[in-house]
Amino acid sequence: MDLLPAEPSQIAKKHGFRSLKLVSVDMDEPLAEKPVGVDYGRLDNGLCYYVRSNSKPKMRAALALAVKAGSVLEEEEERGVAHIVEHLAFSATKRYTNHDIVKFLESIGAEFGACQNAVTSADETVYELFVPVDKPELLPQAISVLAEFSSEIRIAADDLEKERGAVMEEFRGNRNANGRMQDAHWVLMMEGSKYADRLPIGLEKVIRTVSSETVKQFYRTWYHLQNMAVIAVGDFSDTQSVVELIKTHFGDKVSAPDPPVMPDFQVPSHEEPHFSCLLESEAAGSAVMISCKMPVNELRTVKDYRDMLAESMFLHAINQRFFKLSRKRDPPYFSCSAAADVLVRPVKTYIMSSSCREKGTIEALESMLTEVAKVRLHGFSEREISVVRALLMSDIESTYLERDQMQSTSLRDEYLQHFLRNEPVIGIEYEAQLQKSILPLISAAEVSKVSENFRTSRSCVIKTIEPRATATLDDLKAVVLKINSLEQERSISPWDDEHIPEEIVIEKPNPGNVVQQFEYTNIGATELLLSNGMRVCYKCTDFFDDQVLFTGFSYGGLSELPESEYFSCSMGSTIAGEIGVYGYKPYLLMDMLAGKRAEVGTKLGAYMRTFSGDCSPSDLETALQLVYKLFTTDVQPGEEDVKIVMQMAEEAVRAQERDPFTAFANRVRALNYGNSYFFRPIGISDLGKVDPFKACEYFNSCFKDPSTFTVVIVGNIDPAVASPLILQYLGGIPRCTEPVLHFSRDDLKGLPFTFPSTVIREVVCSPMVEAQCSVQLCFPVVLKNENMMEDIQFVGFLSKLLEARIMQVLRFKHGQIYSAGVSVFLGGNKPSRVDDIRGDITVNFSCDPDISSTLVDLALDEILRLQEEGPSDSDISTILEIEQRAHENGQQENYYLLDRILRSYQSRIYSGDVGTSFESQDEGRSKVRNMLTPSTAQLALKRILPFPCKKQYTVVILMPQTSRFKLFRSIIRSRPFQYGRDAKVHHILF
């Protein structure tokens, strides 16, 4: 039966790669210096440009201005200035003032946010814009913004003062446990070089006191057009007109007569390893890092490219060994991986990192060093190399198939690396030919030689991270000496390579058949009701040639469980996942899937159980086989499997207890949702109650009865291939003799949560290494059934409005935060078709602890102003534009379409016709867009939020723990709270 109109077979497309001609491999042949597929050149003033036409996504352009100037160029009194310049660029330039650039970006639907538009590193600063180009004036204006950044940033004293608070908040946010650990590692790796003292975020003293003249001097000195490139990749009708735009906006820019001599900052090498034992009381767990430094070797010849492939094969092979070790009896670590990266312009690092149990760092270090030594002594097996060769061949095959569908942002990043790192851009067609030609030639011995880069004599830095000190420097040195000695004596045994099954499904099931078939022409989808009761809906798209996505869901989840079973069953996915839900241990399945692009995952939620997959069209059979095995495998817990999972869970819980944000998050949850066991975090005592047999039994029942599941498939589907596979592997799932977990969506048990009826403001004081402050301001939301379809759309628009306005007030007007977020939670409601929906809207930001209460009141004042006066016309046009642009981008993505069809099935108006439900979503969105004005938004804010907003809300502020006297004094000094009559204020010390 043809399920869709006939299309060219995907197998034929696959042959496009498999018939790709091999190239003669001359190792000395140079790779092209000039980037392929792009208009590339220099203006008379020295500016480099890259322009390429690319239609993915349609009517969008990815732009960038790259500047070879970063924090390493700063003098001592300038530490942090390169980053300050980046901030000031969006504040004011010659043509734009008062954050007009941000307003312009938002007005055209290009959102502005933390780390979305610019980044400063040690060696460079990059400004990025992603803008629509469906109107003729947008691209010229966007390019003019980049031109302003190149030479016209206004660095006045007032601009600097307004931006200090935002920069300072970014600095403060970086001083959490992860930030401190990263900074310490950076200093250790860069020891002996200027890089060690030039972290991009800078020094607090400089951020607070540096003069505008000092900032201006850095900008004038190092922002020279000779050291810049502008990159434009997008849906252009022709590239020459874009080149002309660049010449128009950049051509008359003039830098200082002579470009500055770019200093060459070297990082010293060392034969003896350097050691560090870092004590971090807030660390998420114990960890080990082994890093080996070496000079960067530029990719210039085919031989260099072959070496790069061998290195990639090594990393894949060693990581597979690490994963298998982490799942064996009494593993030395929970996870371990190896990688290679350019850390700074002159230095490349080879890194191994592991996370392990507390007091386990020495054992983990010994195992990591042993495994690399094992490769040096015995090498990889031919089977291991064939597995990683298949993985890399599969990756390049997928990239080749989608070469005409690459995202403009990805291509932009390639050209950035060409300019900043001299990485060649040789074109995907030639690169695919190279890989296809070279990969079969690379031997196991050649791959194994890469292990030499991980020798402890190669400028090696070994570091442990522990929340409580157990390892010493002498311990680390002793391990290195021990493994080196064993390697010299050849006393390390080879890797034990085990047998890998060849077939996922050994005995293929009997195919089911189609009982009913429906065509939904309005969405171009076909729905099948299979003989085992499973409902399958699929839609063929041409967004990506090498992508098929699917999700299956069934009503009935964890909310149905009694408290006595909840903790055990909630860990069902975790425990079963470690054992193997597809009939094989995860590390065996990893090798079985080598060369195939197919993955399936599961989730147990409050009201639904789901499985989701992502695969290549040619590997759809493999992906559906995994689903079949999911439903037919009876997972049984083994003692060792459970032991590993529970060790990992216990370490995770202990890590949360060390994190100062945990007490904050737990208090927010308890305050807004009550102390129900469902919302309460799992503690160590709860882990002791977990029954692994009950967990696996529940998991098995969750994916047992196919008649309760609806499956949606979206992607490049060939019906001639997909039809028999769906019938065999989905239709072939045995139907249960008795219903298993069969629930009506209207009869599910709702989660017990009730938002407080009064105003509650709490300060959670938690011990911290360095002061951090986070704020969560929450409002209850009740959406009435009669206005449901409209109000759900309104909530999305209003959350964007609130986020934009709070950013305007707290960031751009008062300069006291780095970023703010507004989120909507409606997930606590059962999917009933008749009940009202309850939830909350949450505003969150971080700030200086001393002004947190003042900023909360400013946010409340702004929300109340919007309720009483309404937003402006420009506010409404901005959020409409942002939503429209996001919608347009989404319409070109399989993920977006999959989600929309799923929501159509799960909509409260769905009654068997998914096409009607889909149309209703579109109609609801269009209706709200058409009716959204300042007055209707104002009315919606009054209807959906409490009005006035100050009558019912909760605020929880995370503060560093201090003495009770200091805490009391700081409260008295802060701005008085505007409490309602029933307001409750608490201060909680942890």
PDB file of N, CA and C in Angstrom, residues 17 49 76 140 153 157 282 343 381 404 442 449 466 485 634 677 737 745 768 787 817 875 949:
ATOM      1  N   PHE A  17      26.279   9.533  -2.528  1.00  0.00           N
ATOM      2  CA  PHE A  17      27.543   9.525  -1.780  1.00  0.00           C
ATOM      3  C   PHE A  17      28.344   8.277  -2.105  1.00  0.00           C
ATOM      4  N   TYR A  49      36.666  40.289   3.627  1.00  0.00           N
ATOM      5  CA  TYR A  49      35.238  39.974   3.566  1.00  0.00           C
ATOM      6  C   TYR A  49      35.010  38.589   2.971  1.00  0.00           C
ATOM      7  N   GLU A  76      48.082  45.633  32.291  1.00  0.00           N
ATOM      8  CA  GLU A  76      47.588  45.310  33.628  1.00  0.00           C
ATOM      9  C   GLU A  76      46.396  46.174  34.023  1.00  0.00           C
ATOM     10  N   PRO A 140      21.107  46.160   4.488  1.00  0.00           N
ATOM     11  CA  PRO A 140      21.995  47.329   4.580  1.00  0.00           C
ATOM     12  C   PRO A 140      22.098  47.871   6.004  1.00  0.00           C
ATOM     13  N   ILE A 153      32.366  52.935  17.763  1.00  0.00           N
ATOM     14  CA  ILE A 153      31.784  52.724  19.093  1.00  0.00           C
ATOM     15  C   ILE A 153      32.026  53.975  19.936  1.00  0.00           C
ATOM     16  N   ALA A 157      32.041  58.669  29.059  1.00  0.00           N
ATOM     17  CA  ALA A 157      31.999  58.352  30.492  1.00  0.00           C
ATOM     18  C   ALA A 157      30.608  57.895  30.915  1.00  0.00           C
ATOM     19  N   GLU A 282      31.830  23.636  46.465  1.00  0.00           N
ATOM     20  CA  GLU A 282      30.547  23.646  45.768  1.00  0.00           C
ATOM     21  C   GLU A 282      30.570  22.822  44.481  1.00  0.00           C
ATOM     22  N   LEU A 343      43.212  25.787  22.361  1.00  0.00           N
ATOM     23  CA  LEU A 343      42.856  26.537  23.557  1.00  0.00           C
ATOM     24  C   LEU A 343      43.059  28.034  23.344  1.00  0.00           C
ATOM     25  N   SER A 381      42.360  -2.753  18.190  1.00  0.00           N
ATOM     26  CA  SER A 381      42.108  -3.909  17.331  1.00  0.00           C
ATOM     27  C   SER A 381      41.543  -3.443  15.995  1.00  0.00           C
ATOM     28  N   ASP A 404      23.479  20.963   0.579  1.00  0.00           N
ATOM     29  CA  ASP A 404      22.707  22.109   0.093  1.00  0.00           C
ATOM     30  C   ASP A 404      21.718  22.625   1.129  1.00  0.00           C
ATOM     31  N   ILE A 442      43.760   4.400   6.556  1.00  0.00           N
ATOM     32  CA  ILE A 442      44.320   4.643   7.885  1.00  0.00           C
ATOM     33  C   ILE A 442      44.252   3.353   8.699  1.00  0.00           C
ATOM     34  N   LYS A 449      49.050   5.525  17.189  1.00  0.00           N
ATOM     35  CA  LYS A 449      50.182   6.438  17.418  1.00  0.00           C
ATOM     36  C   LYS A 449      49.752   7.782  17.996  1.00  0.00           C
ATOM     37  N   GLU A 466      37.962  18.176  43.954  1.00  0.00           N
ATOM     38  CA  GLU A 466      37.227  17.461  44.984  1.00  0.00           C
ATOM     39  C   GLU A 466      36.496  18.444  45.888  1.00  0.00           C
ATOM     40  N   SER A 485      56.283   3.372  34.852  1.00  0.00           N
ATOM     41  CA  SER A 485      57.131   2.206  35.119  1.00  0.00           C
ATOM     42  C   SER A 485      56.520   0.938  34.535  1.00  0.00           C
ATOM     43  N   ASP A 634      12.075  -7.419  28.169  1.00  0.00           N
ATOM     44  CA  ASP A 634      11.722  -7.449  29.591  1.00  0.00           C
ATOM     45  C   ASP A 634      12.994  -7.153  30.372  1.00  0.00           C
ATOM     46  N   TYR A 677       5.203  15.066  47.470  1.00  0.00           N
ATOM     47  CA  TYR A 677       6.335  14.184  47.163  1.00  0.00           C
ATOM     48  C   TYR A 677       6.733  14.293  45.695  1.00  0.00           C
ATOM     49  N   THR A 737      -2.912  -9.090  25.732  1.00  0.00           N
ATOM     50  CA  THR A 737      -4.208  -9.752  25.914  1.00  0.00           C
ATOM     51  C   THR A 737      -5.119  -8.958  26.834  1.00  0.00           C
ATOM     52  N   ARG A 745      -7.528  10.358  29.117  1.00  0.00           N
ATOM     53  CA  ARG A 745      -6.866  11.613  29.461  1.00  0.00           C
ATOM     54  C   ARG A 745      -7.684  12.440  30.456  1.00  0.00           C
ATOM     55  N   MET A 768      28.188  30.265  50.742  1.00  0.00           N
ATOM     56  CA  MET A 768      28.778  30.377  49.406  1.00  0.00           C
ATOM     57  C   MET A 768      30.251  30.704  49.528  1.00  0.00           C
ATOM     58  N   ASN A 787     -11.925  30.345  27.438  1.00  0.00           N
ATOM     59  CA  ASN A 787     -11.020  31.197  26.651  1.00  0.00           C
ATOM     60  C   ASN A 787      -9.690  30.503  26.362  1.00  0.00           C
ATOM     61  N   ILE A 817      21.546  44.526  35.765  1.00  0.00           N
ATOM     62  CA  ILE A 817      21.531  43.090  35.518  1.00  0.00           C
ATOM     63  C   ILE A 817      22.202  42.815  34.178  1.00  0.00           C
ATOM     64  N   ASP A 875       6.225  48.365  21.562  1.00  0.00           N
ATOM     65  CA  ASP A 875       6.354  47.116  22.320  1.00  0.00           C
ATOM     66  C   ASP A 875       5.608  45.991  21.623  1.00  0.00           C
ATOM     67  N   CYS A 949      -0.938  43.279  40.114  1.00  0.00           N
ATOM     68  CA  CYS A 949       0.029  42.185  40.247  1.00  0.00           C
ATOM     69  C   CYS A 949       0.643  42.116  41.638  1.00  0.00           C
TER      70      CYS A 949
END
